[in-house]
Amino acid sequence: MTTETDKLQPRKGSGGPAGTSLRELVLHLRQNGTQLREEWARRIAAGKLLTEMTEAEILAETTSVYDNYIAALESGTLEALETYARSLSERIIPRGVETHEVVGIVLLLRDVLARSLINSDHGSFERLNAILNAYEPAANRIVITVAVGFVQERERTIREQQEAIRELSTPVLQVRDRLLILPIIGVMDPQRARQLTEQLLRGIRANRAKVVVIDLTGVAAMDSNVANHLVLTVEASRLLGAKVIVTGLSPEIAQTLVNIGVDLTKMTTVGDLQGGIEEAERELGYKVVPSDDVVAAT
Amino acid sequence: MQVPILKQGTYLIAVVQPDLSDRDLVALRDALVERVGTHRSTGVIIDVTALDVMDSFASLTLSNLASMIRLRGARTVIVGIQPEIAFTMARLGLMLTGVTTALDLEEGLAYLGRSDPRSS
C-alpha cells in the first residue's frame, strides 16, 4: 500500500499528507462505525436532545447523518451534505426540533469521533496531530454547514408561513349579490390595516358591492392609529358608493374609537355579525323568510 | 377644455377627462347649475372615473356644486371615484359631505331612478 509510506512522512502543509491522514481517518471511522454511532446515540439520549422523536427515528436519522458526515469528510466537498442538511431540516422542523438540538447533536458527533481518534492506536503524538489537523477543520465546516442549513430552512418555512397568513388574514367574501363580508380575526397591526383597506376597496369595485359588513368579533383591541385607519376605510368605501356596517366591536375598541374623537355618526355599527347581515339585507331589499312560512303563505 | 354635458331624460351627465383644470371645474359647475334650470332636470351625475387626482379644491367645488344643485331642485351623484383616490381623500379629510356617491354610472342612474319623486 502506498499509504504506508505516506503515513511515515512528517506532516507539512495541507497537501498529500493531510489527504492521507483524512483517508486514514475515514477508514478508522468506517471500521468503528457501529460502535461510534451507538456511543453517539447514547450521548444524544443523555443530553436529552431530540425528545420529540422516537428511538427508531433517532436511530434512522443518526445512521444517515453519520454516513453523510463520513462522506463529507472523505470527499471534502460540502454540496451533498448541504442538500442532505436541507432535506433533514425539512423533515425535522415540523417535528418541533430546535436549533440548539441540531447544533448540539452535530457537535456531539464531532466530539465522539474526536475522542475515538485520540483513543485509537495512532502510533505517535505526531501522527495524532496530523490526523486531528485534518479532522478538525473539516468537522467544523460540517457543523457550520448543517447549522446554517437548518437555520436557513427554518427561516424559509417561517417566511412561507408568514406569506400564507398574510394572504389568509383579510378575506373579502361575497355572501349575496352586492353584499361583501370581511371577517377579521387576530391582531390588527398597521400593515394589516393597510392591506384590509386595499382589499376592501378593490373588492367593492370587483364585486360591485353596495353593502359591506366588517366583522371585528375576532379582534380584541386595536391602537388608535389602526382605529383611525378603520374610520378612513369606512369613509373611502362611502366615496365608492358602498355602505359599510361594522359589527362585533369589543368594548375596548369602542372605547378607542370614542377616545380618538372621530365623527362616529357616519359609521353604522351593529352588535354582532348576524345583526349586521340582517341590516345589510334590509339595506339591499332582501327579505329572508323560513321556507315553511313561504309554503304556508301560498 | 370644456367638459361635455349630456342630457339623458330628466338627468344631466358630465364625464370629466383626466386633465381637468380648476378653471374647467368651475366652468362645469356654473354650466351644470345653469342647465339644471333650463332642462328642468331632476338629477345630475358627474362621472370622475378618469380622474386620477382629487385635491381639496376639486372636492370642495364638487361639494358646493352638489349644494347649489340641491337648491335648484335636483340631486347630484358623484360616480366612479377610484379606490386609491377614495382612500387618499378620506385621509386628507375631503369627505364630500352631503354628496351622494355611487360606484359607477349605472349605479348613479339607479340611485336617481330609485329616489326620483317624479318617476313613479
XYZ file of C-alpha atoms in Angstrom:
418
model
C 0.000 0.000 0.000
C 1.341 3.378 -0.915
C -0.375 4.968 2.017
C 2.019 3.130 4.290
C 4.932 5.245 3.071
C 2.909 8.441 3.140
C 1.968 7.769 6.688
C 5.501 7.889 7.807
C 6.216 11.263 6.292
C 6.130 14.186 8.668
C 3.148 16.454 8.098
C 3.895 19.622 6.201
C 1.307 21.924 4.732
C -2.007 20.524 3.704
C -1.057 18.611 0.568
C -0.629 14.879 0.324
C -0.060 14.026 3.961
C -3.260 15.731 5.060
C -5.148 13.803 2.402
C -3.578 10.636 3.666
C -4.500 11.433 7.225
C -8.018 12.101 6.107
C -8.205 8.776 4.290
C -6.869 7.001 7.316
C -9.324 8.857 9.474
C -12.250 7.923 7.270
C -11.135 4.320 7.304
C -10.992 4.365 11.070
C -14.446 5.896 11.343
C -15.890 3.407 8.859
C -14.436 0.437 10.698
C -15.746 1.549 14.061
C -18.983 2.909 12.630
C -21.494 0.878 14.594
C -19.756 1.367 17.894
C -19.342 5.121 17.377
C -22.925 5.514 16.305
C -24.105 3.779 19.434
C -21.887 5.948 21.559
C -23.266 9.000 19.806
C -26.880 7.896 20.254
C -26.160 7.320 23.948
C -24.802 10.846 24.257
C -27.839 12.260 22.473
C -30.132 10.439 24.895
C -28.016 11.551 27.881
C -28.155 15.142 26.667
C -31.965 14.886 26.419
C -31.840 16.065 22.829
C -34.410 15.234 20.158
C -37.021 14.392 22.777
C -39.767 14.867 20.189
C -38.574 11.916 18.132
C -38.892 8.185 18.821
C -35.877 5.956 19.352
C -36.283 4.277 15.977
C -36.446 7.637 14.237
C -33.358 8.827 16.036
C -31.545 5.660 15.042
C -32.521 6.056 11.393
C -31.577 9.744 11.310
C -28.310 9.289 13.179
C -27.281 6.496 10.836
C -27.836 8.638 7.768
C -26.263 11.708 9.401
C -23.257 9.594 10.301
C -22.898 8.254 6.759
C -23.226 11.707 5.262
C -20.773 13.079 7.783
C -18.161 10.500 6.831
C -18.868 11.020 3.135
C -18.343 14.749 3.551
C -15.093 14.149 5.422
C -13.943 11.789 2.728
C -14.794 13.860 -0.319
C -14.024 17.203 1.274
C -16.963 18.741 -0.605
C -19.980 20.020 1.210
C -22.593 20.173 -1.568
C -24.020 16.731 -0.854
C -24.069 17.468 2.850
C -25.786 20.810 2.270
C -28.530 19.095 0.311
C -28.822 16.446 2.969
C -28.925 19.049 5.771
C -31.741 20.840 3.980
C -33.805 17.709 3.490
C -33.131 16.663 7.075
C -34.245 20.084 8.305
C -37.371 19.853 6.182
C -38.213 16.570 7.901
C -37.445 17.581 11.449
C -38.627 21.191 11.591
C -42.319 20.213 11.605
C -41.498 17.879 14.497
C -40.520 20.853 16.612
C -36.780 20.239 16.683
C -34.945 23.323 17.903
C -31.756 24.913 16.612
C -29.786 24.083 19.766
C -30.692 20.411 19.357
C -29.460 20.206 15.795
C -26.217 22.039 16.559
C -25.913 20.004 19.745
C -26.121 16.615 18.073
C -23.677 17.520 15.324
C -21.231 18.837 17.918
C -21.728 15.642 19.918
C -20.880 13.582 16.880
C -17.785 15.677 16.304
C -16.706 15.129 19.887
C -17.435 11.407 19.853
C -15.374 10.954 16.729
C -12.517 13.127 18.006
C -12.447 11.168 21.239
C -12.353 7.921 19.329
C -9.476 9.218 17.190
C -7.487 10.192 20.246
C -8.098 6.847 21.919
C -7.316 4.802 18.845
C -3.944 3.337 18.217
C -2.216 6.008 16.210
C 1.416 5.298 16.901
C 2.911 8.632 17.744
C 1.840 12.012 19.006
C 2.830 13.494 15.694
C 0.519 11.191 13.796
C -2.354 12.087 16.086
C -1.610 15.727 15.473
C -1.671 15.169 11.731
C -4.970 13.322 11.911
C -6.568 15.946 14.139
C -5.235 18.681 11.877
C -7.069 17.078 9.026
C -10.153 16.277 11.061
C -10.868 19.480 12.957
C -11.300 21.995 10.100
C -13.365 19.502 8.137
C -15.524 18.715 11.164
C -16.063 22.400 11.938
C -17.073 23.089 8.357
C -19.595 20.280 8.598
C -21.074 21.686 11.817
C -21.390 25.103 10.243
C -22.967 23.668 7.090
C -25.564 21.678 8.992
C -26.394 24.537 11.365
C -26.666 27.093 8.568
C -28.732 24.672 6.503
C -31.098 24.143 9.390
C -31.490 27.837 10.176
C -31.998 28.744 6.515
C -34.591 26.057 6.121
C -36.376 27.280 9.209
C -36.325 30.861 8.023
C -37.711 29.734 4.696
C -40.522 27.884 6.484
C -41.286 30.942 8.592
C -41.338 33.186 5.531
C -43.704 30.841 3.747
C -45.997 30.700 6.735
C -45.993 34.482 7.093
C -46.895 34.769 3.451
C -49.726 32.294 3.887
C -51.027 34.062 6.969
C -50.888 37.403 5.218
C -52.928 36.091 2.333
C -55.447 34.457 4.617
C -55.688 37.320 7.040
C -58.109 39.534 5.151
C -60.533 37.530 3.061
C -63.213 39.502 1.239
C -66.203 37.228 0.841
C -69.314 37.746 -1.177
C -72.339 36.286 0.637
C -75.078 37.666 -1.544
C -75.190 39.644 -4.719
C -73.608 43.011 -3.885
C -73.013 42.122 -0.244
C -69.466 41.538 0.991
C -68.271 40.282 4.346
C -64.841 40.896 5.832
C -64.295 38.776 8.905
C -61.211 39.966 10.745
C -59.593 37.722 13.321
C -56.485 38.342 15.340
C -54.303 41.340 15.939
C -54.735 44.365 13.699
C -51.380 45.970 13.031
C -50.866 48.944 10.731
C -49.665 46.738 7.896
C -52.706 44.531 8.123
C -54.958 47.566 8.305
C -53.438 48.895 5.100
C -53.927 45.545 3.457
C -57.516 45.444 4.640
C -58.247 48.833 3.095
C -56.709 47.855 -0.187
C -58.525 44.520 -0.358
C -61.833 46.050 0.637
C -61.752 48.931 -1.827
C -60.683 46.597 -4.627
C -63.339 44.096 -3.562
C -66.051 46.735 -3.683
C -65.050 47.549 -7.242
C -64.652 43.973 -8.393
C -67.896 42.684 -6.876
C -69.853 45.904 -7.391
C -70.753 45.783 -3.744
C -73.343 48.082 -2.240
C -73.044 46.964 1.348
C -70.013 45.653 3.220
C -70.080 44.081 6.668
C -66.768 44.291 8.528
C -66.864 41.849 11.410
C -64.436 42.631 14.220
C -65.641 39.972 16.663
C -62.236 38.298 16.498
C -60.297 41.468 17.241
C -59.826 42.132 20.946
C -58.267 45.564 20.729
C -56.625 47.959 18.327
C -54.496 51.033 18.799
C -55.748 54.474 17.875
C -53.784 54.514 14.605
C -55.485 51.400 13.356
C -58.868 52.558 14.629
C -58.423 55.794 12.745
C -57.453 53.837 9.666
C -60.641 51.825 10.003
C -62.736 55.001 10.096
C -60.951 56.267 6.981
C -61.646 52.973 5.245
C -65.334 53.315 6.021
C -65.311 56.849 4.596
C -63.414 55.792 1.497
C -65.906 52.985 0.919
C -68.711 55.514 1.047
C -66.970 57.527 -1.673
C -67.071 54.375 -3.791
C -70.780 54.177 -3.203
C -70.782 51.315 -0.714
C -72.194 51.364 2.770
C -70.088 49.816 5.498
C -71.593 48.143 8.542
C -69.161 47.393 11.351
C -70.124 44.550 13.661
C -68.788 42.918 16.789
C -66.897 45.870 18.213
C -65.350 44.900 21.533
C -65.715 47.280 24.495
C -62.003 48.125 24.221
C -62.269 49.069 20.561
C -65.415 51.042 21.243
C -63.509 52.996 23.862
C -60.594 53.569 21.495
C -62.937 54.882 18.807
C -64.617 57.247 21.256
C -61.287 58.420 22.632
C -59.786 59.345 19.262
C -62.799 61.589 18.814
C -63.703 60.801 15.229
C -67.134 61.536 13.904
C -68.928 58.272 14.503
C -72.276 59.343 13.084
C -71.222 58.227 9.611
C -70.330 54.770 10.821
C -73.100 52.203 11.059
C -72.395 49.691 13.786
C -74.384 46.622 14.768
C -73.760 44.396 17.773
C -73.000 41.092 16.121
C -72.410 39.611 12.686
C -75.930 38.203 12.447
C -77.436 41.608 13.113
C -75.021 43.133 10.613
C -76.043 40.748 7.856
C -79.727 41.291 8.608
C -79.214 45.041 8.436
C -77.326 44.651 5.162
C -80.123 42.514 3.721
C -82.674 45.132 4.670
C -80.487 47.726 3.006
C -80.364 45.676 -0.200
C -84.065 44.862 -0.106
C -83.681 41.187 0.667
C -86.192 39.516 2.898
C -85.221 36.214 4.425
C -88.218 34.047 5.267
C -88.188 30.472 6.588
C -89.369 28.114 3.827
C -92.270 26.849 5.987
C -93.749 30.331 6.050
C -93.493 30.628 2.283
C -95.321 27.333 1.866
C -97.951 28.447 4.377
C -98.455 31.733 2.561
C -99.068 30.132 -0.853
C -61.081 72.152 -22.189
C -64.757 72.202 -21.553
C -66.468 69.183 -20.049
C -69.294 67.915 -22.260
C -72.662 67.752 -20.546
C -75.055 65.108 -21.862
C -78.764 65.228 -21.373
C -80.386 61.855 -20.709
C -84.098 62.103 -19.986
C -84.500 64.217 -16.925
C -80.856 63.762 -15.940
C -77.681 65.566 -16.868
C -74.491 63.584 -17.165
C -70.997 65.079 -17.158
C -67.983 62.862 -17.785
C -64.768 64.616 -16.765
C -61.475 63.968 -18.519
C -58.165 63.191 -16.763
C -56.529 66.619 -17.143
C -59.218 68.676 -15.520
C -58.013 72.137 -14.506
C -59.518 74.173 -11.682
C -60.951 76.574 -14.221
C -62.618 73.752 -16.175
C -64.171 72.525 -12.972
C -65.573 75.923 -12.069
C -66.893 76.243 -15.621
C -68.513 72.823 -15.311
C -70.106 73.829 -12.014
C -71.573 77.008 -13.463
C -72.755 75.245 -16.630
C -74.458 72.466 -14.703
C -76.198 74.787 -12.261
C -77.422 76.805 -15.241
C -78.570 73.793 -17.294
C -80.425 72.159 -14.432
C -82.856 75.044 -14.693
C -83.080 75.223 -18.473
C -83.642 71.473 -18.939
C -85.771 71.105 -15.801
C -83.503 68.220 -14.782
C -84.096 66.234 -11.615
C -80.680 64.708 -11.280
C -77.052 65.342 -12.147
C -74.393 62.664 -12.467
C -70.723 63.570 -12.536
C -68.509 60.712 -13.621
C -64.960 61.085 -12.312
C -63.691 57.635 -13.341
C -60.928 59.128 -15.479
C -59.758 61.492 -12.768
C -56.509 60.367 -11.136
C -56.125 63.245 -8.686
C -58.731 64.782 -6.431
C -57.382 67.738 -4.470
C -59.070 69.870 -1.845
C -60.184 72.454 -4.405
C -61.820 69.823 -6.581
C -63.631 68.163 -3.717
C -64.765 71.491 -2.285
C -66.026 72.569 -5.697
C -67.909 69.295 -6.133
C -69.350 69.685 -2.649
C -70.510 73.219 -3.427
C -71.823 72.086 -6.791
C -73.991 69.473 -5.080
C -75.328 72.042 -2.618
C -76.085 74.531 -5.392
C -77.859 71.932 -7.455
C -79.918 70.871 -4.456
C -81.011 74.473 -4.075
C -82.007 74.446 -7.740
C -84.232 71.435 -7.071
C -82.186 68.495 -8.337
C -79.912 65.880 -6.838
C -76.265 65.153 -7.551
C -74.420 61.852 -7.631
C -70.639 61.603 -7.995
C -69.707 58.280 -9.556
C -66.535 56.356 -10.344
C -64.127 57.509 -7.668
C -61.103 55.183 -7.844
C -60.277 53.122 -4.738
C -56.848 54.729 -4.247
C -58.269 58.210 -4.636
C -61.087 57.401 -2.243
C -58.652 56.433 0.468
C -56.427 59.429 -0.151
C -59.453 61.694 0.072
C -60.521 60.068 3.328
C -57.025 60.570 4.727
C -56.970 64.200 3.716
C -60.416 64.694 5.213
C -62.008 65.509 1.848
C -65.239 63.808 2.694
C -67.577 65.319 0.078
C -70.001 65.872 2.930
C -73.622 65.777 1.883
C -72.823 64.445 -1.576
C -74.171 61.105 -2.724
C -71.569 58.831 -4.259
C -72.006 55.666 -6.303
C -69.760 53.026 -7.821
C -70.301 53.866 -11.484
C -72.654 55.496 -13.944
C -75.094 52.611 -13.836
C -75.305 52.763 -10.052
C -75.727 56.514 -10.193
C -78.644 56.241 -12.619
C -80.161 53.505 -10.458
C -79.892 55.716 -7.389
C -81.542 58.667 -9.113
C -84.261 56.395 -10.520
C -84.993 54.907 -7.104
C -85.329 58.194 -5.316
C -86.942 60.187 -8.087
C -90.225 61.581 -6.796
C -91.464 62.303 -10.334
C -90.617 58.935 -11.900
C -93.142 56.817 -10.048
